[in-house]
Amino acid sequence: MSLSRRGVLAAGGAVGALAATAAGTGPAAASSARGRGPGHGRGRVRTGFDRLAADGYRMLRGERVGLVTNPTGVTADVRHIVDVMHPDSRVELTAVFGPEHGFRGTAQAGGSEGRYDDPATGLPVYDTYLKRGRELADVFIASGVDTVLFDIQDAGARFYTYIWTLYDCMEAAALAGKRLVVLDRPNPVTGREALGPVLDPAFGTFVGRREIAQAHGMTVAELALFFNAEFLHENPARLDVVTMSGWRRSDFFDETGLPWVPPSPNMPTPETALVYSGTCLFEGTNLSEGRGTTRPFELLGAEGVDHRWAAAANALELPGAAFREAYFAPTFSKFAGKTVGGVQVHVQDREVFDPVRTGIALLVTAKQTWSGFAWRPDNWIDKLTGSTRVRTMIDAGADTDTVVRAWQRDLSAFRAKRRRYLRYGG
């Protein structure tokens, strides 16, 4: 199917969505993922970039193009798309924009690479990290591009900052008069359902600008359509999306046939992403969330924590999860160089595992079993969960089920709204 501009449907004259239905979706392809092993259907999924390139970049013809990307912007044979596009005469790639951690991925959490010329291609690389609004619009204008492409692998959680880089780029592209094209990639933890609390806009930050669920269950292209219509409608981006082919909502990442490139230094595997939307909440506590170990967000702990935490968590019989008493010594971040006690989260059945409920249960049981438990003094937990509710309920002694019930009405409303922007079946 052609990816030409003739294949774009306009909504309200401002929002475009490529009129390409993902192959292999719909009722006939909606089988359960249970039992499918790693690599099932290898090579089945073609990313938005794969489809754009296969069509000869026709939707970009005659335009100067800038690309927002990072190390995850790769082809199936793990060539970076910047290195693929740069020598190709069919497309004029003139700039690269780097998010948190940088375009080539040299920076740790909370860092970026700054402005430089890429040694491999000579292309100017502009820093987008923590820039938004007019400041970011001015970067796009200064770069001289006509169209901004976005191609970054997401992790499926509201507080993973790349989706807010997307939001900020959409807002800035509208201010700068630039078109923005999103090249889609899979949600690595499936797109079956949204989970967790919905952010209160009063708590908007770079780890959650707007009102979406903690585990949103959407792809980046679907989020872009959602953002444009729901949050940016007063000044929407001139938006196009290039969908994937072959991706089903029930697919975990290892079923796509695509190579996994860590989207950030502490997201080493798809298994990390599976737990991340729940266990990242430990960033808001005085316990280690496993940064500085080989299993970030799977290992959690602190000095003085012992076997009682794992026992209490296992006693809850959480679906799909088991907890091992664990001891580890982070090489950086909290408790660097010290041996701490805690748990390792083991996902035994990812079909029924609920990462957000599991994260809440671990917070509740950590507070119950370790007298040293404390929230970070800046109440970072409120920014991660999107309100004061989780923190205050746990402090008041609420159990896991009570905390989870408290967000169901908001979550149901988000789920209903979200359905309008979903582009894949299965």
GROMACS .gro file of C-alpha atoms in nm:
model
  426
    1MET     CA    1   0.000   0.000   0.000
    2SER     CA    2   0.131   0.342  -0.090
    3LEU     CA    3   0.239   0.573   0.190
    4SER     CA    4   0.186   0.883  -0.022
    5ARG     CA    5   0.004   1.187   0.110
    6ARG     CA    6  -0.302   1.063  -0.083
    7GLY     CA    7  -0.318   0.789   0.179
    8VAL     CA    8  -0.369   1.031   0.466
    9LEU     CA    9  -0.706   1.088   0.626
   10ALA     CA   10  -0.763   1.434   0.772
   11ALA     CA   11  -0.957   1.492   1.093
   12GLY     CA   12  -1.078   1.846   1.141
   13GLY     CA   13  -0.829   1.958   0.876
   14ALA     CA   14  -0.545   1.931   1.125
   15VAL     CA   15  -0.489   1.571   1.233
   16GLY     CA   16  -0.372   1.314   0.981
   17ALA     CA   17  -0.355   0.938   1.019
   18LEU     CA   18  -0.205   0.720   0.749
   19ALA     CA   19  -0.486   0.519   0.593
   20ALA     CA   20  -0.305   0.192   0.624
   21THR     CA   21  -0.453  -0.093   0.825
   22ALA     CA   22  -0.199  -0.302   1.012
   23ALA     CA   23  -0.167  -0.640   0.844
   24GLY     CA   24  -0.250  -0.938   1.058
   25THR     CA   25  -0.493  -0.749   1.279
   26GLY     CA   26  -0.861  -0.793   1.337
   27PRO     CA   27  -1.069  -1.088   1.458
   28ALA     CA   28  -0.887  -1.354   1.259
   29ALA     CA   29  -0.556  -1.255   1.415
   30ALA     CA   30  -0.680  -1.195   1.767
   31SER     CA   31  -0.548  -1.516   1.920
   32SER     CA   32  -0.407  -1.519   2.271
   33ALA     CA   33  -0.033  -1.478   2.317
   34ARG     CA   34  -0.028  -1.746   2.587
   35GLY     CA   35   0.223  -2.016   2.509
   36ARG     CA   36   0.391  -1.838   2.216
   37GLY     CA   37   0.760  -1.847   2.282
   38PRO     CA   38   1.027  -1.584   2.220
   39GLY     CA   39   1.074  -1.509   1.851
   40HIS     CA   40   0.731  -1.641   1.749
   41GLY     CA   41   0.652  -1.502   1.406
   42ARG     CA   42   1.007  -1.370   1.365
   43GLY     CA   43   1.018  -1.090   1.111
   44ARG     CA   44   0.641  -1.050   1.114
   45VAL     CA   45   0.626  -0.688   1.237
   46ARG     CA   46   0.738  -0.403   1.013
   47THR     CA   47   0.784  -0.072   1.191
   48GLY     CA   48   0.664   0.263   1.068
   49PHE     CA   49   1.015   0.339   0.944
   50ASP     CA   50   1.034   0.007   0.757
   51ARG     CA   51   0.713   0.093   0.572
   52LEU     CA   52   0.821   0.451   0.505
   53ALA     CA   53   1.153   0.339   0.358
   54ALA     CA   54   0.992   0.061   0.154
   55ASP     CA   55   0.771   0.326  -0.006
   56GLY     CA   56   1.075   0.531  -0.107
   57TYR     CA   57   1.006   0.808   0.149
   58ARG     CA   58   0.737   0.942  -0.085
   59MET     CA   59   0.552   1.131   0.187
   60LEU     CA   60   0.873   1.329   0.253
   61ARG     CA   61   0.959   1.412  -0.106
   62GLY     CA   62   1.088   1.765  -0.158
   63GLU     CA   63   1.115   1.836   0.217
   64ARG     CA   64   1.405   1.898   0.449
   65VAL     CA   65   1.367   1.643   0.727
   66GLY     CA   66   1.475   1.641   1.091
   67LEU     CA   67   1.456   1.323   1.303
   68VAL     CA   68   1.385   1.293   1.676
   69THR     CA   69   1.537   0.960   1.772
   70ASN     CA   70   1.778   0.769   1.995
   71PRO     CA   71   1.960   0.432   1.978
   72THR     CA   72   1.627   0.247   1.942
   73GLY     CA   73   1.567   0.395   1.597
   74VAL     CA   74   1.697   0.087   1.417
   75THR     CA   75   1.600  -0.136   1.129
   76ALA     CA   76   1.540  -0.511   1.163
   77ASP     CA   77   1.910  -0.568   1.090
   78VAL     CA   78   2.004  -0.315   1.365
   79ARG     CA   79   2.128  -0.036   1.141
   80HIS     CA   80   2.041   0.303   1.283
   81ILE     CA   81   1.784   0.478   1.067
   82VAL     CA   82   1.992   0.798   1.060
   83ASP     CA   83   2.277   0.600   0.906
   84VAL     CA   84   2.031   0.446   0.658
   85MET     CA   85   1.859   0.772   0.559
   86HIS     CA   86   2.162   1.000   0.543
   87PRO     CA   87   2.320   0.857   0.222
   88ASP     CA   88   1.984   0.784   0.053
   89SER     CA   89   1.916   1.032  -0.227
   90ARG     CA   90   1.540   0.975  -0.202
   91VAL     CA   91   1.517   1.167   0.127
   92GLU     CA   92   1.685   1.486   0.248
   93LEU     CA   93   1.776   1.430   0.613
   94THR     CA   94   1.932   1.753   0.740
   95ALA     CA   95   1.912   1.742   1.121
   96VAL     CA   96   1.880   1.512   1.421
   97PHE     CA   97   1.714   1.594   1.755
   98GLY     CA   98   1.825   1.408   2.068
   99PRO     CA   99   1.600   1.343   2.373
  100GLU     CA  100   1.695   1.245   2.728
  101HIS     CA  101   2.004   1.015   2.719
  102GLY     CA  102   2.092   1.163   2.378
  103PHE     CA  103   2.068   1.060   2.013
  104ARG     CA  104   2.353   0.808   2.037
  105GLY     CA  105   2.263   0.719   2.397
  106THR     CA  106   2.574   0.835   2.582
  107ALA     CA  107   2.399   1.008   2.876
  108GLN     CA  108   2.259   0.857   3.195
  109ALA     CA  109   1.916   0.933   3.345
  110GLY     CA  110   1.850   1.305   3.370
  111GLY     CA  111   2.115   1.389   3.110
  112SER     CA  112   2.154   1.463   2.739
  113GLU     CA  113   2.430   1.506   2.483
  114GLY     CA  114   2.391   1.875   2.404
  115ARG     CA  115   2.445   2.037   2.063
  116TYR     CA  116   2.712   1.878   1.840
  117ASP     CA  117   2.778   1.745   1.492
  118ASP     CA  118   2.739   1.369   1.460
  119PRO     CA  119   3.082   1.219   1.380
  120ALA     CA  120   2.935   0.939   1.167
  121THR     CA  121   2.725   1.154   0.934
  122GLY     CA  122   2.826   1.515   0.995
  123LEU     CA  123   2.462   1.601   1.065
  124PRO     CA  124   2.388   1.870   1.324
  125VAL     CA  125   2.240   1.719   1.641
  126TYR     CA  126   2.015   1.946   1.849
  127ASP     CA  127   1.927   1.881   2.213
  128THR     CA  128   1.553   1.865   2.294
  129TYR     CA  129   1.582   1.748   2.655
  130LEU     CA  130   1.367   1.960   2.890
  131LYS     CA  131   1.289   2.203   2.607
  132ARG     CA  132   0.928   2.271   2.518
  133GLY     CA  133   0.696   2.540   2.382
  134ARG     CA  134   0.857   2.838   2.215
  135GLU     CA  135   1.211   2.732   2.317
  136LEU     CA  136   1.177   2.400   2.133
  137ALA     CA  137   0.991   2.565   1.843
  138ASP     CA  138   1.290   2.795   1.799
  139VAL     CA  139   1.519   2.490   1.779
  140PHE     CA  140   1.304   2.347   1.499
  141ILE     CA  141   1.305   2.681   1.317
  142ALA     CA  142   1.682   2.724   1.356
  143SER     CA  143   1.740   2.375   1.216
  144GLY     CA  144   1.572   2.474   0.889
  145VAL     CA  145   1.366   2.156   0.857
  146ASP     CA  146   1.020   2.136   0.699
  147THR     CA  147   0.912   1.811   0.865
  148VAL     CA  148   1.005   1.658   1.199
  149LEU     CA  149   1.003   1.276   1.219
  150PHE     CA  150   0.970   1.098   1.553
  151ASP     CA  151   1.095   0.741   1.593
  152ILE     CA  152   1.172   0.620   1.947
  153GLN     CA  153   1.088   0.292   2.122
  154ASP     CA  154   0.859   0.350   2.421
  155ALA     CA  155   0.832   0.134   2.736
  156GLY     CA  156   0.455   0.162   2.790
  157ALA     CA  157   0.453   0.369   3.111
  158ARG     CA  158   0.331   0.725   3.166
  159PHE     CA  159   0.650   0.829   3.341
  160TYR     CA  160   0.882   0.713   3.063
  161THR     CA  161   0.982   1.052   2.929
  162TYR     CA  162   1.000   0.982   2.555
  163ILE     CA  163   0.624   1.009   2.515
  164TRP     CA  164   0.640   1.357   2.669
  165THR     CA  165   0.927   1.444   2.433
  166LEU     CA  166   0.674   1.349   2.163
  167TYR     CA  167   0.408   1.569   2.324
  168ASP     CA  168   0.649   1.862   2.352
  169CYS     CA  169   0.763   1.816   1.990
  170MET     CA  170   0.401   1.818   1.872
  171GLU     CA  171   0.331   2.138   2.063
  172ALA     CA  172   0.651   2.300   1.933
  173ALA     CA  173   0.596   2.183   1.574
  174ALA     CA  174   0.257   2.356   1.574
  175LEU     CA  175   0.417   2.677   1.704
  176ALA     CA  176   0.695   2.655   1.446
  177GLY     CA  177   0.465   2.572   1.154
  178LYS     CA  178   0.632   2.236   1.093
  179ARG     CA  179   0.473   1.904   1.004
  180LEU     CA  180   0.533   1.617   1.249
  181VAL     CA  181   0.533   1.252   1.138
  182VAL     CA  182   0.534   0.970   1.394
  183LEU     CA  183   0.687   0.640   1.284
  184ASP     CA  184   0.524   0.373   1.498
  185ARG     CA  185   0.686   0.098   1.702
  186PRO     CA  186   0.533  -0.168   1.932
  187ASN     CA  187   0.428  -0.115   2.289
  188PRO     CA  188   0.665  -0.379   2.433
  189VAL     CA  189   0.424  -0.490   2.706
  190THR     CA  190   0.123  -0.524   2.470
  191GLY     CA  191  -0.149  -0.273   2.396
  192ARG     CA  192  -0.432  -0.477   2.541
  193GLU     CA  193  -0.539  -0.262   2.832
  194ALA     CA  194  -0.469   0.055   3.025
  195LEU     CA  195  -0.385   0.012   3.393
  196GLY     CA  196  -0.333   0.226   3.700
  197PRO     CA  197  -0.421   0.575   3.816
  198VAL     CA  198  -0.483   0.858   3.572
  199LEU     CA  199  -0.275   1.170   3.626
  200ASP     CA  200  -0.434   1.476   3.784
  201PRO     CA  201  -0.318   1.766   3.560
  202ALA     CA  202  -0.225   1.963   3.872
  203PHE     CA  203   0.066   1.715   3.905
  204GLY     CA  204   0.191   1.752   3.549
  205THR     CA  205   0.570   1.724   3.503
  206PHE     CA  206   0.809   1.575   3.248
  207VAL     CA  207   0.726   1.231   3.398
  208GLY     CA  208   0.360   1.290   3.317
  209ARG     CA  209   0.240   1.603   3.139
  210ARG     CA  210  -0.126   1.511   3.089
  211GLU     CA  211  -0.415   1.288   3.196
  212ILE     CA  212  -0.332   0.935   3.085
  213ALA     CA  213  -0.313   0.608   3.280
  214GLN     CA  214   0.008   0.492   3.445
  215ALA     CA  215   0.031   0.201   3.197
  216HIS     CA  216  -0.136   0.352   2.890
  217GLY     CA  217  -0.159   0.045   2.665
  218MET     CA  218  -0.099   0.246   2.345
  219THR     CA  219   0.170   0.282   2.080
  220VAL     CA  220   0.347   0.613   2.025
  221ALA     CA  221   0.145   0.680   1.709
  222GLU     CA  222  -0.180   0.615   1.894
  223LEU     CA  223  -0.066   0.844   2.173
  224ALA     CA  224   0.017   1.115   1.919
  225LEU     CA  225  -0.337   1.098   1.778
  226PHE     CA  226  -0.476   1.105   2.133
  227PHE     CA  227  -0.260   1.401   2.236
  228ASN     CA  228  -0.346   1.603   1.927
  229ALA     CA  229  -0.722   1.560   1.960
  230GLU     CA  230  -0.760   1.562   2.338
  231PHE     CA  231  -0.492   1.799   2.467
  232LEU     CA  232  -0.359   2.008   2.178
  233HIS     CA  233  -0.685   2.072   1.994
  234GLU     CA  234  -0.662   2.451   2.033
  235ASN     CA  235  -0.339   2.454   1.833
  236PRO     CA  236  -0.292   2.099   1.696
  237ALA     CA  237   0.015   1.975   1.521
  238ARG     CA  238   0.002   1.907   1.148
  239LEU     CA  239   0.033   1.539   1.227
  240ASP     CA  240   0.078   1.224   1.020
  241VAL     CA  241   0.145   0.878   1.157
  242VAL     CA  242   0.293   0.578   0.977
  243THR     CA  243   0.154   0.263   1.132
  244MET     CA  244   0.324  -0.074   1.164
  245SER     CA  245   0.216  -0.382   0.978
  246GLY     CA  246   0.184  -0.718   1.148
  247TRP     CA  247   0.159  -0.596   1.507
  248ARG     CA  248  -0.125  -0.722   1.728
  249ARG     CA  249  -0.235  -0.568   2.054
  250SER     CA  250  -0.168  -0.896   2.234
  251ASP     CA  251   0.196  -0.909   2.124
  252PHE     CA  252   0.476  -0.887   2.376
  253PHE     CA  253   0.800  -0.757   2.234
  254ASP     CA  254   0.969  -1.095   2.197
  255GLU     CA  255   0.686  -1.200   1.965
  256THR     CA  256   0.744  -0.921   1.712
  257GLY     CA  257   1.068  -1.049   1.558
  258LEU     CA  258   1.220  -0.703   1.610
  259PRO     CA  259   1.557  -0.647   1.780
  260TRP     CA  260   1.548  -0.499   2.129
  261VAL     CA  261   1.778  -0.202   2.181
  262PRO     CA  262   1.771  -0.062   2.536
  263PRO     CA  263   1.578   0.267   2.506
  264SER     CA  264   1.761   0.399   2.813
  265PRO     CA  265   2.050   0.272   3.026
  266ASN     CA  266   1.822   0.124   3.291
  267MET     CA  267   1.581  -0.048   3.050
  268PRO     CA  268   1.811  -0.332   2.939
  269THR     CA  269   1.551  -0.595   2.839
  270PRO     CA  270   1.183  -0.629   2.748
  271GLU     CA  271   1.142  -0.802   3.085
  272THR     CA  272   1.244  -0.475   3.252
  273ALA     CA  273   0.964  -0.299   3.066
  274LEU     CA  274   0.719  -0.565   3.184
  275VAL     CA  275   0.758  -0.461   3.551
  276TYR     CA  276   0.859  -0.098   3.502
  277SER     CA  277   0.515   0.066   3.513
  278GLY     CA  278   0.474  -0.067   3.868
  279THR     CA  279   0.815  -0.091   4.028
  280CYS     CA  280   0.936   0.247   3.904
  281LEU     CA  281   0.721   0.380   4.189
  282PHE     CA  282   1.012   0.291   4.417
  283GLU     CA  283   1.193   0.594   4.274
  284GLY     CA  284   0.957   0.783   4.504
  285THR     CA  285   1.082   0.604   4.816
  286ASN     CA  286   1.407   0.564   5.007
  287LEU     CA  287   1.447   0.209   4.873
  288SER     CA  288   1.662   0.123   4.573
  289GLU     CA  289   1.469   0.055   4.253
  290GLY     CA  290   1.761  -0.155   4.131
  291ARG     CA  291   1.950   0.113   3.940
  292GLY     CA  292   2.317   0.019   3.938
  293THR     CA  293   2.238  -0.354   3.909
  294THR     CA  294   2.193  -0.583   3.610
  295ARG     CA  295   1.820  -0.610   3.696
  296PRO     CA  296   1.691  -0.255   3.743
  297PHE     CA  297   1.325  -0.236   3.849
  298GLU     CA  298   1.323  -0.613   3.911
  299LEU     CA  299   1.548  -0.583   4.218
  300LEU     CA  300   1.421  -0.361   4.500
  301GLY     CA  301   1.568  -0.311   4.846
  302ALA     CA  302   1.740  -0.112   5.118
  303GLU     CA  303   1.972  -0.156   5.416
  304GLY     CA  304   1.783  -0.332   5.693
  305VAL     CA  305   1.525  -0.504   5.473
  306ASP     CA  306   1.507  -0.880   5.534
  307HIS     CA  307   1.313  -1.194   5.439
  308ARG     CA  308   0.984  -1.063   5.580
  309TRP     CA  309   0.917  -0.842   5.277
  310ALA     CA  310   0.928  -1.126   5.024
  311ALA     CA  311   0.716  -1.342   5.252
  312ALA     CA  312   0.451  -1.071   5.289
  313ALA     CA  313   0.441  -1.007   4.914
  314ASN     CA  314   0.412  -1.377   4.832
  315ALA     CA  315   0.130  -1.415   5.085
  316LEU     CA  316  -0.084  -1.184   4.869
  317GLU     CA  317  -0.076  -1.441   4.585
  318LEU     CA  318  -0.065  -1.171   4.320
  319PRO     CA  319  -0.154  -1.306   3.973
  320GLY     CA  320   0.147  -1.402   3.765
  321ALA     CA  321   0.408  -1.284   4.016
  322ALA     CA  322   0.645  -1.437   4.271
  323PHE     CA  323   0.901  -1.266   4.493
  324ARG     CA  324   1.243  -1.392   4.589
  325GLU     CA  325   1.434  -1.274   4.894
  326ALA     CA  326   1.734  -1.101   4.737
  327TYR     CA  327   2.056  -0.923   4.837
  328PHE     CA  328   2.248  -0.696   4.603
  329ALA     CA  329   2.501  -0.411   4.595
  330PRO     CA  330   2.419  -0.128   4.350
  331THR     CA  331   2.719   0.017   4.170
  332PHE     CA  332   2.559   0.364   4.150
  333SER     CA  333   2.243   0.550   4.255
  334LYS     CA  334   2.088   0.466   4.595
  335PHE     CA  335   2.307   0.258   4.830
  336ALA     CA  336   2.596   0.258   4.582
  337GLY     CA  337   2.862   0.012   4.698
  338LYS     CA  338   2.653  -0.118   4.988
  339THR     CA  339   2.487  -0.457   5.022
  340VAL     CA  340   2.113  -0.423   5.070
  341GLY     CA  341   1.827  -0.665   5.125
  342GLY     CA  342   1.500  -0.682   4.941
  343VAL     CA  343   1.314  -0.872   4.674
  344GLN     CA  344   1.348  -0.974   4.313
  345VAL     CA  345   1.023  -0.963   4.117
  346HIS     CA  346   0.972  -1.274   3.902
  347VAL     CA  347   0.696  -1.260   3.641
  348GLN     CA  348   0.578  -1.619   3.608
  349ASP     CA  349   0.274  -1.561   3.387
  350ARG     CA  350   0.286  -1.237   3.193
  351GLU     CA  351  -0.067  -1.292   3.058
  352VAL     CA  352  -0.222  -1.225   3.399
  353PHE     CA  353   0.049  -1.012   3.559
  354ASP     CA  354  -0.066  -0.661   3.653
  355PRO     CA  355   0.247  -0.447   3.700
  356VAL     CA  356   0.073  -0.148   3.858
  357ARG     CA  357  -0.121  -0.351   4.116
  358THR     CA  358   0.201  -0.541   4.189
  359GLY     CA  359   0.390  -0.215   4.241
  360ILE     CA  360   0.126  -0.093   4.487
  361ALA     CA  361   0.132  -0.425   4.672
  362LEU     CA  362   0.510  -0.401   4.707
  363LEU     CA  363   0.484  -0.047   4.846
  364VAL     CA  364   0.219  -0.158   5.098
  365THR     CA  365   0.417  -0.462   5.213
  366ALA     CA  366   0.748  -0.274   5.226
  367LYS     CA  367   0.593  -0.020   5.460
  368GLN     CA  368   0.440  -0.298   5.671
  369THR     CA  369   0.760  -0.502   5.709
  370TRP     CA  370   1.041  -0.242   5.722
  371SER     CA  371   1.036   0.026   5.987
  372GLY     CA  372   1.275   0.243   5.786
  373PHE     CA  373   1.036   0.289   5.495
  374ALA     CA  374   0.993   0.652   5.385
  375TRP     CA  375   0.882   0.851   5.084
  376ARG     CA  376   1.132   1.077   4.913
  377PRO     CA  377   1.115   1.418   5.084
  378ASP     CA  378   1.005   1.591   4.762
  379ASN     CA  379   0.699   1.361   4.737
  380TRP     CA  380   0.822   1.238   4.400
  381ILE     CA  381   0.578   0.951   4.444
  382ASP     CA  382   0.292   1.198   4.380
  383LYS     CA  383   0.442   1.294   4.044
  384LEU     CA  384   0.485   0.927   3.950
  385THR     CA  385   0.133   0.822   4.051
  386GLY     CA  386  -0.022   1.149   3.936
  387SER     CA  387  -0.179   1.268   4.262
  388THR     CA  388  -0.144   1.252   4.640
  389ARG     CA  389  -0.394   0.965   4.661
  390VAL     CA  390  -0.163   0.663   4.656
  391ARG     CA  391   0.077   0.809   4.910
  392THR     CA  392  -0.188   0.929   5.154
  393MET     CA  393  -0.390   0.607   5.134
  394ILE     CA  394  -0.085   0.389   5.202
  395ASP     CA  395   0.016   0.616   5.489
  396ALA     CA  396  -0.336   0.576   5.630
  397GLY     CA  397  -0.299   0.197   5.629
  398ALA     CA  398  -0.504   0.110   5.317
  399ASP     CA  399  -0.443  -0.233   5.169
  400THR     CA  400  -0.362  -0.301   4.805
  401ASP     CA  401  -0.718  -0.367   4.690
  402THR     CA  402  -0.847  -0.048   4.854
  403VAL     CA  403  -0.581   0.164   4.683
  404VAL     CA  404  -0.648   0.004   4.344
  405ARG     CA  405  -1.025   0.051   4.375
  406ALA     CA  406  -0.975   0.424   4.433
  407TRP     CA  407  -0.866   0.493   4.075
  408GLN     CA  408  -1.112   0.271   3.886
  409ARG     CA  409  -1.363   0.542   3.791
  410ASP     CA  410  -1.094   0.765   3.638
  411LEU     CA  411  -0.937   0.464   3.467
  412SER     CA  412  -1.267   0.356   3.314
  413ALA     CA  413  -1.317   0.705   3.170
  414PHE     CA  414  -0.966   0.702   3.022
  415ARG     CA  415  -1.018   0.358   2.872
  416ALA     CA  416  -1.336   0.473   2.699
  417LYS     CA  417  -1.163   0.780   2.555
  418ARG     CA  418  -0.853   0.583   2.454
  419ARG     CA  419  -1.051   0.340   2.234
  420ARG     CA  420  -1.116   0.610   1.975
  421TYR     CA  421  -0.744   0.632   1.890
  422LEU     CA  422  -0.647   0.265   1.872
  423ARG     CA  423  -0.522   0.159   1.529
  424TYR     CA  424  -0.450  -0.212   1.573
  425GLY     CA  425  -0.657  -0.522   1.649
  426GLY     CA  426  -0.567  -0.856   1.803
   0.00000   0.00000   0.00000
